[in-house]
PDB file of C-alpha atoms in Angstrom:
ATOM      1  CA  UNK A 250     -23.463  14.258  22.506  1.00 95.00           C
ATOM      2  CA  UNK A 251     -21.464  16.728  20.416  1.00 97.00           C
ATOM      3  CA  UNK A 252     -20.246  16.106  16.872  1.00 97.00           C
ATOM      4  CA  UNK A 253     -18.633  18.199  14.146  1.00 97.00           C
ATOM      5  CA  UNK A 254     -21.362  19.225  11.723  1.00 97.00           C
ATOM      6  CA  UNK A 255     -21.561  21.092   8.423  1.00 96.00           C
ATOM      7  CA  UNK A 256     -23.483  24.342   8.893  1.00 96.00           C
ATOM      8  CA  UNK A 257     -24.623  26.301   5.831  1.00 92.00           C
ATOM      9  CA  UNK A 258     -26.015  29.820   6.049  1.00 88.00           C
ATOM     10  CA  UNK A 259     -26.593  31.276   2.626  1.00 83.00           C
ATOM     11  CA  UNK A 260     -23.358  31.036   0.667  1.00 84.00           C
ATOM     12  CA  UNK A 261     -21.261  30.424   3.796  1.00 90.00           C
ATOM     13  CA  UNK A 262     -20.250  26.968   4.989  1.00 95.00           C
ATOM     14  CA  UNK A 263     -18.679  26.297   8.378  1.00 95.00           C
ATOM     15  CA  UNK A 264     -17.798  23.345  10.566  1.00 97.00           C
ATOM     16  CA  UNK A 265     -19.364  23.627  14.018  1.00 97.00           C
ATOM     17  CA  UNK A 266     -19.968  21.493  17.106  1.00 97.00           C
ATOM     18  CA  UNK A 267     -23.639  20.537  17.357  1.00 96.00           C
ATOM     19  CA  UNK A 268     -25.800  18.154  19.408  1.00 96.00           C
ATOM     20  CA  UNK A 269     -26.612  14.722  17.981  1.00 96.00           C
ATOM     21  CA  UNK A 270     -28.101  11.491  19.240  1.00 97.00           C
ATOM     22  CA  UNK A 271     -25.881   8.758  20.652  1.00 97.00           C
ATOM     23  CA  UNK A 272     -24.687   6.130  18.141  1.00 97.00           C
ATOM     24  CA  UNK A 273     -26.205   2.644  17.989  1.00 96.00           C
ATOM     25  CA  UNK A 274     -23.784  -0.212  17.391  1.00 96.00           C
ATOM     26  CA  UNK A 275     -24.444  -2.856  14.744  1.00 96.00           C
ATOM     27  CA  UNK A 276     -23.515  -6.469  15.655  1.00 96.00           C
ATOM     28  CA  UNK A 277     -20.029  -6.014  14.157  1.00 96.00           C
ATOM     29  CA  UNK A 278     -19.326  -2.588  15.674  1.00 98.00           C
ATOM     30  CA  UNK A 279     -17.756  -1.225  18.836  1.00 98.00           C
ATOM     31  CA  UNK A 280     -18.704   2.059  20.487  1.00 98.00           C
ATOM     32  CA  UNK A 281     -15.582   4.197  20.904  1.00 98.00           C
ATOM     33  CA  UNK A 282     -15.279   7.276  23.104  1.00 98.00           C
ATOM     34  CA  UNK A 283     -13.171   9.516  20.884  1.00 98.00           C
ATOM     35  CA  UNK A 284     -10.089  11.194  22.341  1.00 98.00           C
ATOM     36  CA  UNK A 285      -8.512  12.567  19.145  1.00 98.00           C
ATOM     37  CA  UNK A 286      -9.027  12.676  15.392  1.00 98.00           C
ATOM     38  CA  UNK A 287      -6.972  13.840  12.434  1.00 98.00           C
ATOM     39  CA  UNK A 288      -7.974  15.712   9.294  1.00 97.00           C
ATOM     40  CA  UNK A 289      -7.493  14.681   5.682  1.00 93.00           C
ATOM     41  CA  UNK A 290      -7.439  17.051   2.736  1.00 88.00           C
ATOM     42  CA  UNK A 291     -10.151  15.228   0.809  1.00 87.00           C
ATOM     43  CA  UNK A 292     -12.720  15.093   3.595  1.00 92.00           C
ATOM     44  CA  UNK A 293     -12.099  18.711   4.603  1.00 94.00           C
ATOM     45  CA  UNK A 294     -12.430  19.914   1.033  1.00 91.00           C
ATOM     46  CA  UNK A 295     -15.602  17.878   0.606  1.00 91.00           C
ATOM     47  CA  UNK A 296     -17.158  19.156   3.823  1.00 94.00           C
ATOM     48  CA  UNK A 297     -16.428  22.830   3.183  1.00 93.00           C
ATOM     49  CA  UNK A 298     -16.970  22.915  -0.578  1.00 89.00           C
ATOM     50  CA  UNK A 299     -19.567  20.214  -1.209  1.00 86.00           C
ATOM     51  CA  UNK A 300     -21.130  19.303   2.132  1.00 84.00           C
ATOM     52  CA  UNK A 301     -24.819  19.755   2.787  1.00 90.00           C
ATOM     53  CA  UNK A 302     -26.264  21.326   5.921  1.00 92.00           C
ATOM     54  CA  UNK A 303     -26.264  18.856   8.809  1.00 92.00           C
ATOM     55  CA  UNK A 304     -23.697  16.463   7.353  1.00 94.00           C
ATOM     56  CA  UNK A 305     -21.265  14.877   9.814  1.00 96.00           C
ATOM     57  CA  UNK A 306     -17.753  14.415   8.350  1.00 96.00           C
ATOM     58  CA  UNK A 307     -14.846  12.504   9.817  1.00 97.00           C
ATOM     59  CA  UNK A 308     -12.817   9.398   8.981  1.00 97.00           C
ATOM     60  CA  UNK A 309      -9.854   9.046  11.385  1.00 98.00           C
ATOM     61  CA  UNK A 310     -10.269   8.612  15.117  1.00 98.00           C
ATOM     62  CA  UNK A 311      -8.667   7.174  18.236  1.00 98.00           C
ATOM     63  CA  UNK A 312     -10.090   6.626  21.675  1.00 98.00           C
ATOM     64  CA  UNK A 313     -11.321   4.109  24.251  1.00 98.00           C
ATOM     65  CA  UNK A 314     -13.712   1.218  23.676  1.00 98.00           C
ATOM     66  CA  UNK A 315     -16.977   1.511  25.621  1.00 98.00           C
ATOM     67  CA  UNK A 316     -18.760  -1.559  24.246  1.00 98.00           C
ATOM     68  CA  UNK A 317     -17.758  -4.256  21.756  1.00 97.00           C
ATOM     69  CA  UNK A 318     -19.062  -7.587  20.406  1.00 97.00           C
ATOM     70  CA  UNK A 319     -18.062 -10.488  22.672  1.00 93.00           C
ATOM     71  CA  UNK A 320     -16.138 -12.389  19.993  1.00 93.00           C
ATOM     72  CA  UNK A 321     -14.395  -9.321  18.535  1.00 95.00           C
ATOM     73  CA  UNK A 322     -11.282  -9.429  20.694  1.00 94.00           C
ATOM     74  CA  UNK A 323     -11.979  -5.907  21.975  1.00 98.00           C
ATOM     75  CA  UNK A 324     -13.016  -5.073  25.528  1.00 97.00           C
ATOM     76  CA  UNK A 325     -14.228  -1.931  27.319  1.00 98.00           C
ATOM     77  CA  UNK A 326     -11.230   0.199  28.203  1.00 98.00           C
ATOM     78  CA  UNK A 327      -9.089  -0.850  25.242  1.00 98.00           C
ATOM     79  CA  UNK A 328      -7.168   2.002  23.641  1.00 98.00           C
ATOM     80  CA  UNK A 329      -7.867   1.858  19.907  1.00 98.00           C
ATOM     81  CA  UNK A 330      -7.504   3.556  16.535  1.00 98.00           C
ATOM     82  CA  UNK A 331     -10.204   3.249  13.901  1.00 98.00           C
ATOM     83  CA  UNK A 332     -11.648   4.318  10.584  1.00 98.00           C
ATOM     84  CA  UNK A 333     -15.229   5.177   9.623  1.00 98.00           C
ATOM     85  CA  UNK A 334     -16.569   6.592   6.373  1.00 95.00           C
ATOM     86  CA  UNK A 335     -18.457   9.483   8.007  1.00 95.00           C
ATOM     87  CA  UNK A 336     -19.288  10.929  11.405  1.00 96.00           C
ATOM     88  CA  UNK A 337     -15.953  10.167  13.057  1.00 97.00           C
ATOM     89  CA  UNK A 338     -15.473  13.642  14.500  1.00 98.00           C
ATOM     90  CA  UNK A 339     -17.736  13.128  17.484  1.00 98.00           C
ATOM     91  CA  UNK A 340     -17.627  12.340  21.185  1.00 98.00           C
ATOM     92  CA  UNK A 341     -18.713   8.738  20.566  1.00 98.00           C
ATOM     93  CA  UNK A 342     -18.678   6.721  17.346  1.00 98.00           C
ATOM     94  CA  UNK A 343     -19.752   3.228  16.235  1.00 98.00           C
ATOM     95  CA  UNK A 344     -16.743   1.675  14.480  1.00 98.00           C
ATOM     96  CA  UNK A 345     -16.679  -1.642  12.576  1.00 97.00           C
ATOM     97  CA  UNK A 346     -14.229  -3.949  14.328  1.00 97.00           C
ATOM     98  CA  UNK A 347     -12.776  -4.812  10.903  1.00 96.00           C
ATOM     99  CA  UNK A 348     -11.347  -1.288  10.823  1.00 97.00           C
ATOM    100  CA  UNK A 349     -10.328  -1.064  14.478  1.00 98.00           C
ATOM    101  CA  UNK A 350      -7.000  -1.904  16.134  1.00 98.00           C
ATOM    102  CA  UNK A 351      -5.534  -1.713  19.614  1.00 98.00           C
ATOM    103  CA  UNK A 352      -2.729   0.775  20.169  1.00 98.00           C
ATOM    104  CA  UNK A 353       0.287   0.237  22.459  1.00 98.00           C
ATOM    105  CA  UNK A 354       0.347   2.139  25.717  1.00 96.00           C
ATOM    106  CA  UNK A 355       3.285   4.287  24.642  1.00 97.00           C
ATOM    107  CA  UNK A 356       1.464   5.586  21.536  1.00 98.00           C
ATOM    108  CA  UNK A 357      -0.653   8.644  22.317  1.00 98.00           C
ATOM    109  CA  UNK A 358      -4.190   9.094  21.045  1.00 98.00           C
ATOM    110  CA  UNK A 359      -3.013  12.125  19.073  1.00 98.00           C
ATOM    111  CA  UNK A 360      -0.295  10.168  17.275  1.00 98.00           C
ATOM    112  CA  UNK A 361      -2.515   7.122  16.675  1.00 98.00           C
ATOM    113  CA  UNK A 362      -5.216   9.256  15.069  1.00 98.00           C
ATOM    114  CA  UNK A 363      -2.888  10.075  12.155  1.00 98.00           C
ATOM    115  CA  UNK A 364      -2.840   6.441  11.006  1.00 98.00           C
ATOM    116  CA  UNK A 365      -6.166   5.381   9.467  1.00 98.00           C
ATOM    117  CA  UNK A 366      -6.505   7.149   6.108  1.00 97.00           C
ATOM    118  CA  UNK A 367      -2.889   8.222   5.591  1.00 96.00           C
ATOM    119  CA  UNK A 368      -1.250   5.080   6.948  1.00 97.00           C
ATOM    120  CA  UNK A 369      -3.657   2.613   5.365  1.00 98.00           C
ATOM    121  CA  UNK A 370      -3.487   4.390   1.999  1.00 98.00           C
ATOM    122  CA  UNK A 371       0.315   4.373   2.031  1.00 98.00           C
ATOM    123  CA  UNK A 372       0.593   0.748   3.164  1.00 98.00           C
ATOM    124  CA  UNK A 373      -2.003  -0.679   0.767  1.00 98.00           C
ATOM    125  CA  UNK A 374      -0.832   1.422  -2.206  1.00 98.00           C
ATOM    126  CA  UNK A 375       2.721   0.149  -1.730  1.00 98.00           C
ATOM    127  CA  UNK A 376       1.398  -3.399  -2.100  1.00 96.00           C
ATOM    128  CA  UNK A 377       0.369  -2.760  -5.719  1.00 97.00           C
ATOM    129  CA  UNK A 378       3.896  -3.549  -6.876  1.00 97.00           C
ATOM    130  CA  UNK A 379       6.363  -5.789  -5.084  1.00 96.00           C
ATOM    131  CA  UNK A 380       9.287  -3.619  -3.991  1.00 97.00           C
ATOM    132  CA  UNK A 381      12.560  -4.234  -2.224  1.00 96.00           C
ATOM    133  CA  UNK A 382      16.272  -3.490  -2.553  1.00 97.00           C
ATOM    134  CA  UNK A 383      16.933  -2.189  -6.055  1.00 94.00           C
ATOM    135  CA  UNK A 384      13.362  -0.966  -6.602  1.00 97.00           C
ATOM    136  CA  UNK A 385      12.851   2.694  -7.442  1.00 98.00           C
ATOM    137  CA  UNK A 386       9.831   4.401  -5.903  1.00 98.00           C
ATOM    138  CA  UNK A 387       8.563   7.936  -6.511  1.00 98.00           C
ATOM    139  CA  UNK A 388       6.226   9.623  -4.029  1.00 98.00           C
ATOM    140  CA  UNK A 389       4.435  12.842  -4.976  1.00 97.00           C
ATOM    141  CA  UNK A 390       2.448  15.016  -2.535  1.00 93.00           C
ATOM    142  CA  UNK A 391       5.402  14.016  -0.377  1.00 94.00           C
ATOM    143  CA  UNK A 392       4.763  16.372   2.553  1.00 90.00           C
ATOM    144  CA  UNK A 393       1.125  15.303   2.931  1.00 89.00           C
ATOM    145  CA  UNK A 394      -0.122  12.677   5.346  1.00 91.00           C
ATOM    146  CA  UNK A 395       0.045   9.785   2.861  1.00 95.00           C
ATOM    147  CA  UNK A 396       3.375  10.875   1.416  1.00 95.00           C
ATOM    148  CA  UNK A 397       5.041  11.095   4.817  1.00 95.00           C
ATOM    149  CA  UNK A 398       4.101   7.522   5.694  1.00 97.00           C
ATOM    150  CA  UNK A 399       4.715   6.193   2.161  1.00 98.00           C
ATOM    151  CA  UNK A 400       8.312   7.462   2.098  1.00 98.00           C
ATOM    152  CA  UNK A 401       9.063   5.769   5.414  1.00 98.00           C
ATOM    153  CA  UNK A 402       7.401   2.470   4.530  1.00 98.00           C
ATOM    154  CA  UNK A 403       9.047   2.285   1.093  1.00 98.00           C
ATOM    155  CA  UNK A 404      12.449   3.066   2.598  1.00 98.00           C
ATOM    156  CA  UNK A 405      11.903   0.400   5.267  1.00 98.00           C
ATOM    157  CA  UNK A 406      11.298  -2.108   2.452  1.00 98.00           C
ATOM    158  CA  UNK A 407      14.733  -1.264   1.047  1.00 98.00           C
ATOM    159  CA  UNK A 408      13.580   0.696  -2.005  1.00 98.00           C
ATOM    160  CA  UNK A 409      15.369   3.725  -3.412  1.00 98.00           C
ATOM    161  CA  UNK A 410      12.859   6.510  -2.710  1.00 98.00           C
ATOM    162  CA  UNK A 411      12.514   9.789  -4.599  1.00 98.00           C
ATOM    163  CA  UNK A 412      10.266  12.438  -3.059  1.00 98.00           C
ATOM    164  CA  UNK A 413       8.710  14.896  -5.509  1.00 97.00           C
ATOM    165  CA  UNK A 414       8.490  18.430  -4.092  1.00 91.00           C
ATOM    166  CA  UNK A 415       7.216  21.804  -5.285  1.00 85.00           C
ATOM    167  CA  UNK A 416      10.409  23.457  -4.051  1.00 88.00           C
ATOM    168  CA  UNK A 417      13.544  22.573  -2.149  1.00 89.00           C
ATOM    169  CA  UNK A 418      12.499  24.030   1.198  1.00 90.00           C
ATOM    170  CA  UNK A 419      11.467  20.631   2.590  1.00 91.00           C
ATOM    171  CA  UNK A 420      14.448  18.665   1.266  1.00 95.00           C
ATOM    172  CA  UNK A 421      16.089  18.093   4.655  1.00 96.00           C
ATOM    173  CA  UNK A 422      12.767  17.065   6.193  1.00 95.00           C
ATOM    174  CA  UNK A 423      12.027  14.582   3.390  1.00 96.00           C
ATOM    175  CA  UNK A 424      15.507  13.072   3.640  1.00 97.00           C
ATOM    176  CA  UNK A 425      14.954  12.609   7.376  1.00 97.00           C
ATOM    177  CA  UNK A 426      11.962  10.418   6.520  1.00 97.00           C
ATOM    178  CA  UNK A 427      14.107   8.158   4.345  1.00 98.00           C
ATOM    179  CA  UNK A 428      13.984   9.761   0.895  1.00 98.00           C
ATOM    180  CA  UNK A 429      17.195   9.141  -1.049  1.00 98.00           C
ATOM    181  CA  UNK A 430      16.561  11.874  -3.608  1.00 98.00           C
ATOM    182  CA  UNK A 431      14.439  15.020  -3.762  1.00 98.00           C
ATOM    183  CA  UNK A 432      13.018  15.872  -7.171  1.00 97.00           C
ATOM    184  CA  UNK A 433      12.091  19.532  -7.429  1.00 96.00           C
ATOM    185  CA  UNK A 434      10.049  19.995 -10.574  1.00 94.00           C
ATOM    186  CA  UNK A 435       9.155  17.870 -13.574  1.00 95.00           C
ATOM    187  CA  UNK A 436      12.637  17.772 -15.128  1.00 95.00           C
ATOM    188  CA  UNK A 437      14.159  16.409 -11.934  1.00 96.00           C
ATOM    189  CA  UNK A 438      11.319  13.942 -11.541  1.00 96.00           C
ATOM    190  CA  UNK A 439      11.920  12.512 -14.983  1.00 95.00           C
ATOM    191  CA  UNK A 440      15.683  12.391 -14.484  1.00 95.00           C
ATOM    192  CA  UNK A 441      15.292  10.256 -11.370  1.00 95.00           C
ATOM    193  CA  UNK A 442      13.363   7.560 -13.234  1.00 93.00           C
ATOM    194  CA  UNK A 443      12.366   5.213 -14.554  1.00 94.00           C
ATOM    195  CA  UNK A 444      10.393   4.112 -11.515  1.00 96.00           C
ATOM    196  CA  UNK A 445       9.013   0.700 -10.642  1.00 96.00           C
ATOM    197  CA  UNK A 446       6.282   2.219  -8.482  1.00 98.00           C
ATOM    198  CA  UNK A 447       4.880   5.737  -8.348  1.00 98.00           C
ATOM    199  CA  UNK A 448       2.491   6.895  -5.617  1.00 98.00           C
ATOM    200  CA  UNK A 449       0.827   9.937  -7.153  1.00 98.00           C
ATOM    201  CA  UNK A 450      -1.317  12.250  -5.058  1.00 95.00           C
ATOM    202  CA  UNK A 451      -1.381  15.450  -7.131  1.00 95.00           C
ATOM    203  CA  UNK A 452      -3.196  14.590 -10.365  1.00 94.00           C
ATOM    204  CA  UNK A 453      -3.619  16.892 -13.337  1.00 95.00           C
ATOM    205  CA  UNK A 454      -0.560  17.589 -15.444  1.00 95.00           C
ATOM    206  CA  UNK A 455       1.829  15.947 -12.976  1.00 96.00           C
ATOM    207  CA  UNK A 456       0.001  12.640 -13.366  1.00 96.00           C
ATOM    208  CA  UNK A 457       0.441  12.908 -17.136  1.00 96.00           C
ATOM    209  CA  UNK A 458       4.178  13.427 -16.702  1.00 95.00           C
ATOM    210  CA  UNK A 459       4.530  10.638 -14.139  1.00 96.00           C
ATOM    211  CA  UNK A 460       2.921   8.077 -16.446  1.00 95.00           C
ATOM    212  CA  UNK A 461       5.846   8.557 -18.812  1.00 93.00           C
ATOM    213  CA  UNK A 462       8.410   7.913 -16.072  1.00 95.00           C
ATOM    214  CA  UNK A 463       7.436   4.303 -15.389  1.00 94.00           C
ATOM    215  CA  UNK A 464       9.836   1.438 -15.920  1.00 93.00           C
ATOM    216  CA  UNK A 465       8.657  -1.610 -17.833  1.00 91.00           C
ATOM    217  CA  UNK A 466       5.948  -3.312 -15.758  1.00 93.00           C
ATOM    218  CA  UNK A 467       5.886  -0.244 -13.539  1.00 94.00           C
ATOM    219  CA  UNK A 468       2.755   0.795 -11.654  1.00 96.00           C
ATOM    220  CA  UNK A 469       1.480   4.313 -10.993  1.00 97.00           C
ATOM    221  CA  UNK A 470      -1.017   4.397  -8.121  1.00 98.00           C
ATOM    222  CA  UNK A 471      -3.200   7.509  -8.206  1.00 97.00           C
ATOM    223  CA  UNK A 472      -4.365   8.043  -4.618  1.00 96.00           C
ATOM    224  CA  UNK A 473      -5.358  11.722  -4.712  1.00 91.00           C
ATOM    225  CA  UNK A 474      -5.793  14.917  -6.680  1.00 87.00           C
ATOM    226  CA  UNK A 475      -4.438  17.628  -4.414  1.00 83.00           C
ATOM    227  CA  UNK A 476      -3.873  20.048  -7.281  1.00 84.00           C
ATOM    228  CA  UNK A 477      -7.585  20.141  -8.192  1.00 75.00           C
ATOM    229  CA  UNK A 478      -6.360  20.257 -11.795  1.00 80.00           C
ATOM    230  CA  UNK A 479      -8.928  18.195 -13.702  1.00 82.00           C
ATOM    231  CA  UNK A 480      -7.025  17.893 -16.986  1.00 90.00           C
ATOM    232  CA  UNK A 481      -4.468  15.114 -17.486  1.00 94.00           C
ATOM    233  CA  UNK A 482      -2.739  14.573 -20.823  1.00 93.00           C
ATOM    234  CA  UNK A 483       0.130  12.204 -21.554  1.00 91.00           C
ATOM    235  CA  UNK A 484       2.140  10.667 -24.355  1.00 90.00           C
ATOM    236  CA  UNK A 485       0.389   7.316 -24.784  1.00 90.00           C
ATOM    237  CA  UNK A 486       3.288   5.861 -26.751  1.00 88.00           C
ATOM    238  CA  UNK A 487       5.796   6.637 -24.006  1.00 89.00           C
ATOM    239  CA  UNK A 488       3.457   5.220 -21.360  1.00 90.00           C
ATOM    240  CA  UNK A 489       3.107   1.988 -23.337  1.00 88.00           C
ATOM    241  CA  UNK A 490       6.602   1.600 -24.790  1.00 82.00           C
ATOM    242  CA  UNK A 491       8.801   4.037 -22.815  1.00 74.00           C
ATOM    243  CA  UNK A 492      12.236   4.493 -24.375  1.00 58.00           C
ATOM    244  CA  UNK A 493      15.667   2.934 -24.199  1.00 52.00           C
ATOM    245  CA  UNK A 494      14.392  -0.623 -24.407  1.00 55.00           C
ATOM    246  CA  UNK A 495      11.710  -0.571 -21.686  1.00 62.00           C
ATOM    247  CA  UNK A 496       8.560  -2.023 -23.203  1.00 74.00           C
ATOM    248  CA  UNK A 497       5.051  -2.327 -21.846  1.00 85.00           C
ATOM    249  CA  UNK A 498       3.316  -3.759 -18.835  1.00 90.00           C
ATOM    250  CA  UNK A 499       2.813  -0.306 -17.353  1.00 93.00           C
ATOM    251  CA  UNK A 500      -0.276   0.271 -15.229  1.00 95.00           C
ATOM    252  CA  UNK A 501      -2.262   3.268 -13.965  1.00 96.00           C
ATOM    253  CA  UNK A 502      -4.145   2.174 -10.848  1.00 97.00           C
ATOM    254  CA  UNK A 503      -7.021   4.261  -9.492  1.00 97.00           C
ATOM    255  CA  UNK A 504      -6.845   3.934  -5.706  1.00 97.00           C
ATOM    256  CA  UNK A 505      -9.830   4.486  -3.413  1.00 95.00           C
ATOM    257  CA  UNK A 506      -9.424   3.328   0.183  1.00 96.00           C
ATOM    258  CA  UNK A 507     -13.064   2.384   0.759  1.00 93.00           C
ATOM    259  CA  UNK A 508     -12.940   0.069  -2.259  1.00 94.00           C
ATOM    260  CA  UNK A 509      -9.667  -1.478  -1.120  1.00 96.00           C
ATOM    261  CA  UNK A 510     -10.995  -2.291   2.364  1.00 95.00           C
ATOM    262  CA  UNK A 511     -14.389  -3.642   1.276  1.00 91.00           C
ATOM    263  CA  UNK A 512     -13.350  -6.040  -1.483  1.00 87.00           C
ATOM    264  CA  UNK A 513     -14.991  -9.481  -1.299  1.00 85.00           C
ATOM    265  CA  UNK A 514     -11.553 -11.144  -1.370  1.00 82.00           C
ATOM    266  CA  UNK A 515     -10.533  -9.306   1.810  1.00 74.00           C
ATOM    267  CA  UNK A 516      -7.056  -8.719   0.386  1.00 80.00           C
ATOM    268  CA  UNK A 517      -6.515  -5.610   2.517  1.00 89.00           C
ATOM    269  CA  UNK A 518      -7.181  -6.356   6.203  1.00 94.00           C
ATOM    270  CA  UNK A 519      -7.696  -2.895   7.678  1.00 95.00           C
ATOM    271  CA  UNK A 520      -7.526  -4.019  11.302  1.00 97.00           C
ATOM    272  CA  UNK A 521      -4.310  -6.002  10.834  1.00 97.00           C
ATOM    273  CA  UNK A 522      -2.607  -3.237   8.859  1.00 97.00           C
ATOM    274  CA  UNK A 523      -3.578  -0.615  11.442  1.00 98.00           C
ATOM    275  CA  UNK A 524      -2.206  -2.840  14.214  1.00 98.00           C
ATOM    276  CA  UNK A 525       1.085  -3.242  12.333  1.00 98.00           C
ATOM    277  CA  UNK A 526       1.380   0.507  11.770  1.00 98.00           C
ATOM    278  CA  UNK A 527       0.666   1.150  15.472  1.00 98.00           C
ATOM    279  CA  UNK A 528       3.436  -1.296  16.430  1.00 98.00           C
ATOM    280  CA  UNK A 529       5.829   0.532  14.113  1.00 98.00           C
ATOM    281  CA  UNK A 530       4.979   3.801  15.857  1.00 98.00           C
ATOM    282  CA  UNK A 531       5.685   2.145  19.183  1.00 98.00           C
ATOM    283  CA  UNK A 532       9.077   0.719  18.212  1.00 97.00           C
ATOM    284  CA  UNK A 533      10.165   3.920  16.473  1.00 96.00           C
ATOM    285  CA  UNK A 534      10.426   2.486  12.961  1.00 96.00           C
ATOM    286  CA  UNK A 535       7.606   4.796  11.859  1.00 97.00           C
ATOM    287  CA  UNK A 536       7.173   8.363  12.974  1.00 95.00           C
ATOM    288  CA  UNK A 537       4.236  10.681  12.579  1.00 95.00           C
ATOM    289  CA  UNK A 538       4.504  14.290  11.496  1.00 94.00           C
ATOM    290  CA  UNK A 539       1.898  16.442  13.176  1.00 95.00           C
ATOM    291  CA  UNK A 540       1.848  20.029  11.984  1.00 93.00           C
ATOM    292  CA  UNK A 541      -0.804  21.222  14.401  1.00 95.00           C
ATOM    293  CA  UNK A 542      -2.594  19.947  17.505  1.00 97.00           C
ATOM    294  CA  UNK A 543      -5.571  21.883  18.876  1.00 97.00           C
ATOM    295  CA  UNK A 544      -8.895  21.429  20.717  1.00 98.00           C
ATOM    296  CA  UNK A 545     -11.722  20.284  18.483  1.00 97.00           C
ATOM    297  CA  UNK A 546     -13.606  23.535  19.066  1.00 96.00           C
ATOM    298  CA  UNK A 547     -11.147  25.055  16.547  1.00 97.00           C
ATOM    299  CA  UNK A 548     -12.256  22.660  13.787  1.00 97.00           C
ATOM    300  CA  UNK A 549     -13.397  25.324  11.318  1.00 97.00           C
ATOM    301  CA  UNK A 550     -10.223  27.424  11.505  1.00 97.00           C
ATOM    302  CA  UNK A 551      -7.915  24.399  11.537  1.00 97.00           C
ATOM    303  CA  UNK A 552      -9.635  22.836   8.522  1.00 96.00           C
ATOM    304  CA  UNK A 553      -9.118  26.025   6.514  1.00 95.00           C
ATOM    305  CA  UNK A 554      -5.452  26.205   7.523  1.00 95.00           C
ATOM    306  CA  UNK A 555      -5.025  22.622   6.306  1.00 92.00           C
ATOM    307  CA  UNK A 556      -6.449  23.462   2.891  1.00 89.00           C
ATOM    308  CA  UNK A 557      -4.126  26.462   2.627  1.00 89.00           C
ATOM    309  CA  UNK A 558      -1.149  24.190   3.413  1.00 84.00           C
ATOM    310  CA  UNK A 559      -0.109  26.402   6.304  1.00 86.00           C
ATOM    311  CA  UNK A 560       1.740  23.465   7.908  1.00 85.00           C
ATOM    312  CA  UNK A 561       3.299  20.170   6.843  1.00 79.00           C
ATOM    313  CA  UNK A 562       1.944  16.879   8.074  1.00 84.00           C
ATOM    314  CA  UNK A 563      -1.284  16.138   9.889  1.00 93.00           C
ATOM    315  CA  UNK A 564      -3.679  18.309  11.837  1.00 96.00           C
ATOM    316  CA  UNK A 565      -4.893  16.604  15.009  1.00 98.00           C
ATOM    317  CA  UNK A 566      -7.793  17.767  17.161  1.00 98.00           C
ATOM    318  CA  UNK A 567      -8.394  16.580  20.703  1.00 98.00           C
ATOM    319  CA  UNK A 568     -11.826  15.825  22.119  1.00 97.00           C
ATOM    320  CA  UNK A 569     -12.734  16.601  25.728  1.00 80.00           C
ATOM    321  CA  UNK A 570     -10.434  17.548  28.555  1.00 57.00           C
TER     322      UNK A 570
END
């Protein structure tokens, strides 16, 4: 079968389709014939900048079950969406049933494939602080896959949502997702606070600023570092004591999806959350934003376009005819 593979020739790294052996399913895994997959900034960056020759990247996928454990609730022919930690960009993939969910018939494979990393990250990160009417939520990296779903889910919970943007060109788009305010730049971001919950996907200096915008008992969830800025500095006193009578309880939470979904306490049920997100897509309460759809043979070019931010939202590649 074919699978997307890292190919290194000298200093050059490319993503190509190459032949690989068929997957073997563990007792808790289903074999899925992949119909579509979506790209995430982190995995693309890792594959092109850090991947070794022969590596098989890929996290998000959707497709049709070929085989599944008898007691899993899945049957051959089921349309599903799933998450793996590597090798998902292939014709067939073994997927743990704990990270697999059925998708309604009116949700396309292309749309479903946008859910696993972006949707799960947004949904689980929003659980780190109870929010509802009256809560103030800030979402950075707002036009990325996680940000797009986080804005919608926070708005659906009744929170007042501020989307942090590099410029005002996407303001109308972000408002259409449910953002109440658009903060363009650090000054505007601070003015919109203090925030009960911040979902921060940029890192670097913006993270340092955001830590000082938290309300008392506020939580900042760091889910990404899109800026690739490795230096974060902040005013520790303002993070701890804030100003104007808001004192303490503030938290910086380092978010990593694999850790969240493999905790012994099973607090984050990947399959159940994916199923809920798929239902929201079906009933229209959640909408995907797909910036590009293309055949998977274009993987190398599409991955580079994603890193250059040549489109907003997700890149989706289709497998087969």
